[in-house]
Structure formats: structure tokens, C-alpha cells
PDB file of C-alpha atoms in Angstrom:
ATOM      1  CA  MET Q   1       0.000   0.000   0.000  1.00  0.00           C
ATOM      2  CA  LYS Q   2       2.977   2.299   0.523  1.00  0.00           C
ATOM      3  CA  VAL Q   3       4.432   1.865  -2.953  1.00  0.00           C
ATOM      4  CA  ALA Q   4       1.104   1.518  -4.814  1.00  0.00           C
ATOM      5  CA  PRO Q   5      -1.665   3.190  -2.818  1.00  0.00           C
ATOM      6  CA  PRO Q   6      -5.178   1.810  -3.312  1.00  0.00           C
ATOM      7  CA  PRO Q   7      -7.795   4.071  -4.875  1.00  0.00           C
ATOM      8  CA  VAL Q   8     -10.201   5.910  -2.613  1.00  0.00           C
ATOM      9  CA  GLY Q   9     -13.532   4.073  -2.791  1.00  0.00           C
ATOM     10  CA  PRO Q  10     -12.586   1.602  -5.548  1.00  0.00           C
ATOM     11  CA  PRO Q  11     -15.661   1.180  -7.764  1.00  0.00           C
ATOM     12  CA  THR Q  12     -15.121  -2.537  -8.406  1.00  0.00           C
ATOM     13  CA  ALA Q  13     -13.959  -3.680  -4.960  1.00  0.00           C
ATOM     14  CA  PHE Q  14     -15.092  -7.074  -3.712  1.00  0.00           C
ATOM     15  CA  ALA Q  15     -15.549  -7.771   0.005  1.00  0.00           C
ATOM     16  CA  GLY Q  16     -17.313 -11.095  -0.235  1.00  0.00           C
ATOM     17  CA  PRO Q  17     -18.966 -13.355   0.427  1.00  0.00           C
ATOM     18  CA  TRP Q  18     -15.994 -15.580  -0.327  1.00  0.00           C
ATOM     19  CA  GLU Q  19     -17.547 -18.955   0.467  1.00  0.00           C
ATOM     20  CA  PRO Q  20     -19.290 -19.466  -2.937  1.00  0.00           C
ATOM     21  CA  ILE Q  21     -16.119 -18.564  -4.869  1.00  0.00           C
ATOM     22  CA  GLU Q  22     -13.948 -20.796  -2.709  1.00  0.00           C
ATOM     23  CA  ALA Q  23     -16.466 -23.641  -3.014  1.00  0.00           C
ATOM     24  CA  GLU Q  24     -16.410 -23.328  -6.800  1.00  0.00           C
ATOM     25  CA  LEU Q  25     -12.610 -23.291  -6.844  1.00  0.00           C
ATOM     26  CA  GLY Q  26     -12.290 -26.003  -4.207  1.00  0.00           C
ATOM     27  CA  VAL Q  27      -9.682 -24.003  -2.254  1.00  0.00           C
ATOM     28  CA  THR Q  28      -9.526 -21.349   0.438  1.00  0.00           C
ATOM     29  CA  LEU Q  29      -8.020 -18.202  -1.062  1.00  0.00           C
ATOM     30  CA  PRO Q  30      -5.163 -16.303   0.607  1.00  0.00           C
ATOM     31  CA  GLN Q  31      -6.138 -13.485   2.949  1.00  0.00           C
ATOM     32  CA  ASP Q  32      -3.849 -10.995   1.214  1.00  0.00           C
ATOM     33  CA  TYR Q  33      -5.778 -11.596  -2.027  1.00  0.00           C
ATOM     34  CA  LYS Q  34      -9.084 -11.017  -0.222  1.00  0.00           C
ATOM     35  CA  ASP Q  35      -7.702  -7.809   1.272  1.00  0.00           C
ATOM     36  CA  PHE Q  36      -6.439  -6.766  -2.160  1.00  0.00           C
ATOM     37  CA  ALA Q  37      -9.878  -7.338  -3.728  1.00  0.00           C
ATOM     38  CA  ARG Q  38     -11.514  -5.251  -0.996  1.00  0.00           C
ATOM     39  CA  LEU Q  39      -9.006  -2.380  -1.096  1.00  0.00           C
ATOM     40  CA  TYR Q  40      -8.105  -2.143  -4.789  1.00  0.00           C
ATOM     41  CA  GLY Q  41     -10.827  -3.766  -6.874  1.00  0.00           C
ATOM     42  CA  SER Q  42     -10.182  -4.414 -10.559  1.00  0.00           C
ATOM     43  CA  GLY Q  43      -7.421  -2.454 -12.194  1.00  0.00           C
ATOM     44  CA  SER Q  44      -3.994  -2.455 -13.705  1.00  0.00           C
ATOM     45  CA  PHE Q  45      -0.585  -2.229 -12.053  1.00  0.00           C
ATOM     46  CA  PHE Q  46       2.041  -0.325 -14.017  1.00  0.00           C
ATOM     47  CA  GLU Q  47      -0.333  -0.296 -17.027  1.00  0.00           C
ATOM     48  CA  THR Q  48       0.659  -3.947 -17.502  1.00  0.00           C
ATOM     49  CA  VAL Q  49      -0.417  -6.349 -14.729  1.00  0.00           C
ATOM     50  CA  GLY Q  50      -4.070  -7.191 -14.010  1.00  0.00           C
ATOM     51  CA  ILE Q  51      -5.346  -9.247 -11.075  1.00  0.00           C
ATOM     52  CA  HIS Q  52      -8.519 -11.296 -11.574  1.00  0.00           C
ATOM     53  CA  LEU Q  53     -11.392 -10.704  -9.173  1.00  0.00           C
ATOM     54  CA  PRO Q  54     -14.378 -12.937  -8.372  1.00  0.00           C
ATOM     55  CA  THR Q  55     -17.077 -10.566  -9.616  1.00  0.00           C
ATOM     56  CA  ALA Q  56     -15.320  -8.559 -12.320  1.00  0.00           C
ATOM     57  CA  GLN Q  57     -17.715  -7.231 -14.922  1.00  0.00           C
ATOM     58  CA  SER Q  58     -15.686  -8.693 -17.784  1.00  0.00           C
ATOM     59  CA  ARG Q  59     -15.282 -12.468 -17.806  1.00  0.00           C
ATOM     60  CA  HIS Q  60     -11.736 -11.881 -19.100  1.00  0.00           C
ATOM     61  CA  ILE Q  61     -10.709 -10.673 -15.657  1.00  0.00           C
ATOM     62  CA  ARG Q  62     -13.092 -12.795 -13.569  1.00  0.00           C
ATOM     63  CA  LEU Q  63     -11.184 -15.201 -11.305  1.00  0.00           C
ATOM     64  CA  VAL Q  64     -13.026 -18.507 -11.777  1.00  0.00           C
ATOM     65  CA  HIS Q  65     -13.618 -18.052 -15.518  1.00  0.00           C
ATOM     66  CA  GLU Q  66     -10.018 -17.137 -16.217  1.00  0.00           C
ATOM     67  CA  ALA Q  67      -8.653 -19.929 -13.998  1.00  0.00           C
ATOM     68  CA  ARG Q  68     -10.488 -22.415 -16.219  1.00  0.00           C
ATOM     69  CA  VAL Q  69      -9.450 -20.770 -19.492  1.00  0.00           C
ATOM     70  CA  ILE Q  70      -5.802 -20.348 -18.530  1.00  0.00           C
ATOM     71  CA  CYS Q  71      -5.451 -23.869 -17.102  1.00  0.00           C
ATOM     72  CA  ASP Q  72      -6.995 -25.280 -20.298  1.00  0.00           C
ATOM     73  CA  ASP Q  73      -4.451 -23.243 -22.270  1.00  0.00           C
ATOM     74  CA  LEU Q  74      -1.526 -24.458 -20.144  1.00  0.00           C
ATOM     75  CA  ARG Q  75      -2.668 -28.089 -20.397  1.00  0.00           C
ATOM     76  CA  THR Q  76      -1.794 -27.979 -24.108  1.00  0.00           C
ATOM     77  CA  LEU Q  77       1.898 -27.680 -23.191  1.00  0.00           C
ATOM     78  CA  ASP Q  78       4.233 -30.623 -22.756  1.00  0.00           C
ATOM     79  CA  ASN Q  79       6.411 -31.241 -19.697  1.00  0.00           C
ATOM     80  CA  LEU Q  80       4.768 -28.848 -17.284  1.00  0.00           C
ATOM     81  CA  PRO Q  81       6.865 -28.409 -14.109  1.00  0.00           C
ATOM     82  CA  HIS Q  82       3.738 -28.118 -11.954  1.00  0.00           C
ATOM     83  CA  ALA Q  83       0.291 -29.668 -11.741  1.00  0.00           C
ATOM     84  CA  LEU Q  84      -2.605 -27.385 -12.668  1.00  0.00           C
ATOM     85  CA  TRP Q  85      -5.714 -26.424 -10.751  1.00  0.00           C
ATOM     86  CA  PRO Q  86      -7.948 -28.128  -9.724  1.00  0.00           C
ATOM     87  CA  GLU Q  87      -5.289 -30.716  -8.828  1.00  0.00           C
ATOM     88  CA  PRO Q  88      -4.108 -30.285  -5.215  1.00  0.00           C
ATOM     89  CA  GLY Q  89      -0.886 -28.296  -5.101  1.00  0.00           C
ATOM     90  CA  GLY Q  90      -1.363 -27.150  -8.688  1.00  0.00           C
ATOM     91  CA  LEU Q  91      -1.032 -23.746 -10.272  1.00  0.00           C
ATOM     92  CA  LEU Q  92      -4.113 -21.550  -9.872  1.00  0.00           C
ATOM     93  CA  PRO Q  93      -4.079 -18.509 -12.200  1.00  0.00           C
ATOM     94  CA  PHE Q  94      -4.986 -15.187 -10.582  1.00  0.00           C
ATOM     95  CA  GLY Q  95      -3.829 -12.609 -13.120  1.00  0.00           C
ATOM     96  CA  LYS Q  96      -2.076 -11.837 -16.369  1.00  0.00           C
ATOM     97  CA  THR Q  97      -0.094  -9.193 -18.172  1.00  0.00           C
ATOM     98  CA  ASN Q  98      -0.824  -7.246 -21.325  1.00  0.00           C
ATOM     99  CA  TYR Q  99       1.926  -9.337 -22.923  1.00  0.00           C
ATOM    100  CA  GLY Q 100       0.131 -12.643 -22.371  1.00  0.00           C
ATOM    101  CA  ASP Q 101       2.059 -13.826 -19.312  1.00  0.00           C
ATOM    102  CA  TYR Q 102       0.034 -15.608 -16.616  1.00  0.00           C
ATOM    103  CA  LEU Q 103       0.352 -15.062 -12.874  1.00  0.00           C
ATOM    104  CA  CYS Q 104      -0.445 -18.105 -10.749  1.00  0.00           C
ATOM    105  CA  TRP Q 105      -0.368 -19.253  -7.184  1.00  0.00           C
ATOM    106  CA  LEU Q 106       1.441 -22.485  -6.445  1.00  0.00           C
ATOM    107  CA  THR Q 107      -1.228 -23.921  -4.135  1.00  0.00           C
ATOM    108  CA  ARG Q 108       1.028 -25.990  -1.899  1.00  0.00           C
ATOM    109  CA  GLY Q 109       0.505 -25.815   1.831  1.00  0.00           C
ATOM    110  CA  ARG Q 110      -1.544 -23.169   3.583  1.00  0.00           C
ATOM    111  CA  PRO Q 111      -2.927 -20.340   1.409  1.00  0.00           C
ATOM    112  CA  ALA Q 112      -0.853 -17.776   3.345  1.00  0.00           C
ATOM    113  CA  ASN Q 113       2.270 -19.622   2.126  1.00  0.00           C
ATOM    114  CA  TRP Q 114       1.369 -19.903  -1.553  1.00  0.00           C
ATOM    115  CA  GLY Q 115       4.093 -18.551  -3.790  1.00  0.00           C
ATOM    116  CA  VAL Q 116       3.685 -16.766  -7.109  1.00  0.00           C
ATOM    117  CA  VAL Q 117       4.636 -18.403 -10.399  1.00  0.00           C
ATOM    118  CA  VAL Q 118       4.854 -16.411 -13.630  1.00  0.00           C
ATOM    119  CA  TRP Q 119       4.356 -18.285 -16.879  1.00  0.00           C
ATOM    120  CA  GLY Q 120       6.161 -16.323 -19.556  1.00  0.00           C
ATOM    121  CA  ARG Q 121       4.457 -16.710 -22.910  1.00  0.00           C
ATOM    122  CA  GLY Q 122       7.527 -15.524 -24.826  1.00  0.00           C
ATOM    123  CA  PHE Q 123       9.921 -18.268 -23.704  1.00  0.00           C
ATOM    124  CA  LEU Q 124       7.248 -20.668 -22.358  1.00  0.00           C
ATOM    125  CA  THR Q 125       8.968 -20.649 -18.973  1.00  0.00           C
ATOM    126  CA  PHE Q 126       7.768 -20.860 -15.392  1.00  0.00           C
ATOM    127  CA  GLU Q 127       9.485 -18.554 -12.923  1.00  0.00           C
ATOM    128  CA  ALA Q 128       8.736 -19.051  -9.220  1.00  0.00           C
ATOM    129  CA  PHE Q 129       8.822 -16.356  -6.534  1.00  0.00           C
ATOM    130  CA  ASP Q 130       8.781 -17.225  -2.850  1.00  0.00           C
ATOM    131  CA  CYS Q 131       6.288 -14.555  -1.841  1.00  0.00           C
ATOM    132  CA  ASP Q 132       2.571 -13.910  -1.680  1.00  0.00           C
ATOM    133  CA  LEU Q 133       0.571 -11.813  -4.138  1.00  0.00           C
ATOM    134  CA  THR Q 134       0.904  -8.484  -2.345  1.00  0.00           C
ATOM    135  CA  SER Q 135       4.638  -8.949  -1.722  1.00  0.00           C
ATOM    136  CA  PHE Q 136       5.028  -9.792  -5.408  1.00  0.00           C
ATOM    137  CA  LEU Q 137       3.218  -6.583  -6.438  1.00  0.00           C
ATOM    138  CA  ALA Q 138       5.221  -4.516  -3.927  1.00  0.00           C
ATOM    139  CA  GLY Q 139       8.423  -6.076  -5.277  1.00  0.00           C
ATOM    140  CA  LEU Q 140       7.426  -5.097  -8.809  1.00  0.00           C
ATOM    141  CA  ALA Q 141       6.724  -1.543  -7.634  1.00  0.00           C
ATOM    142  CA  THR Q 142      10.088  -1.179  -5.888  1.00  0.00           C
ATOM    143  CA  GLY Q 143      12.061  -2.964  -8.585  1.00  0.00           C
ATOM    144  CA  GLU Q 144      13.102  -5.754  -6.204  1.00  0.00           C
ATOM    145  CA  ILE Q 145      11.187  -8.252  -8.359  1.00  0.00           C
ATOM    146  CA  LEU Q 146      11.311  -8.275 -12.147  1.00  0.00           C
ATOM    147  CA  PRO Q 147      10.274 -11.515 -13.832  1.00  0.00           C
ATOM    148  CA  GLU Q 148      12.437 -12.418 -16.821  1.00  0.00           C
ATOM    149  CA  GLU Q 149       9.503 -12.023 -19.204  1.00  0.00           C
ATOM    150  CA  PHE Q 150       8.488  -8.570 -17.996  1.00  0.00           C
ATOM    151  CA  PRO Q 151       9.709  -5.501 -19.898  1.00  0.00           C
ATOM    152  CA  ASP Q 152      12.715  -3.639 -18.517  1.00  0.00           C
ATOM    153  CA  GLY Q 153      10.865  -0.312 -18.715  1.00  0.00           C
ATOM    154  CA  LEU Q 154       8.068  -1.359 -16.356  1.00  0.00           C
ATOM    155  CA  LEU Q 155       9.069   1.368 -13.909  1.00  0.00           C
ATOM    156  CA  PRO Q 156       8.910   4.204 -13.234  1.00  0.00           C
ATOM    157  CA  CYS Q 157       5.201   4.592 -13.688  1.00  0.00           C
ATOM    158  CA  ASP Q 158       3.216   7.756 -12.923  1.00  0.00           C
ATOM    159  CA  GLN Q 159       0.268   5.767 -11.581  1.00  0.00           C
ATOM    160  CA  PRO Q 160       1.308   2.402 -10.082  1.00  0.00           C
ATOM    161  CA  PHE Q 161      -2.347   1.269  -9.866  1.00  0.00           C
ATOM    162  CA  ALA Q 162      -5.205   2.457 -12.065  1.00  0.00           C
ATOM    163  CA  PRO Q 163      -8.686   1.113 -11.261  1.00  0.00           C
ATOM    164  CA  TYR Q 164     -10.912  -0.097 -14.076  1.00  0.00           C
ATOM    165  CA  ALA Q 165     -14.147   1.808 -14.474  1.00  0.00           C
ATOM    166  CA  PRO Q 166     -17.250  -0.213 -13.573  1.00  0.00           C
TER     167      PRO Q 166
END
């Protein structure tokens, strides 16, 4: 929140209920993601990174819909290094970039301990980060994290987070 302040009164924020979404996914979602959805709503980080939300107006940024679409897309690849949702411990997509990269949780262990995995469309690689969603976004904002597939000119950015209009 320090490096990318949330909007005041985000128009597309989601505060729950979480139970129906988690039942449909078959997993309990991380608390930092729930806090993110409540504080930020739908939008874009650095004009590049979008996080899927449960009730987004567009199905292309709706969490459950996109998890299905992206996992179906990834299943077409050979020699995946990780299982895919809904398999236990598999990758569960939660966002994407304007460049076609997918952001996923590696759903091993407790949700608070899920790491972030970036699937880079350009080189068809999986890059793992040992941090949660909000730490990943903060690392992008400070320059401490820069996935191989992300553009070098990601920062600086005049508006780290821009909410989508409802």
C-alpha cells in the first residue's frame, strides 16, 4: 500500500462473500488476495499487470472463468513443471499481463504460504517467486522483483495502480 496506494472508494472492490467462490474453486483463497480485492478492486498495475477478481464485470478478468481458461491453455503444453488447478498443489491462475504472461499461485501448503509463479508466454517458462501476491506486487513496484519475461521499462510509472471503471 505504501508503494502503490489503493484508490479511494474503488468502484469494483469485492468484500465477499468468499464462500461461494472458494467452493467453486475447491480451495480457500489467501487473505492478502481477499484484502487486495476489498481495497483495490479491478485495475492495472504499471499499465501492464491485471489481477482477476471474483465478480469482475468482464469475464476476461473474472477469477473462476479465467482460472479455467488459462489452465486449459496451459494443459496444451508438454512437460509442465507443476500440476494445474484443480489438482491439489497445482497452479491456480490469478492474473495476467498485457503481454500474455500468466500469474499463478502455487497452491502448496496453507494459502498464506502460496508462492507466485509467472508463466512467460515468450519463452514458455515458469518462474517461481517465494512470496505472496501483495509482496510480489510490492516487489514489482520497488524494482526488487522483475520476472524475466516482464519488460525492462516497467518502472517508473506515474500511476502504479489504475482502477478499471465499472
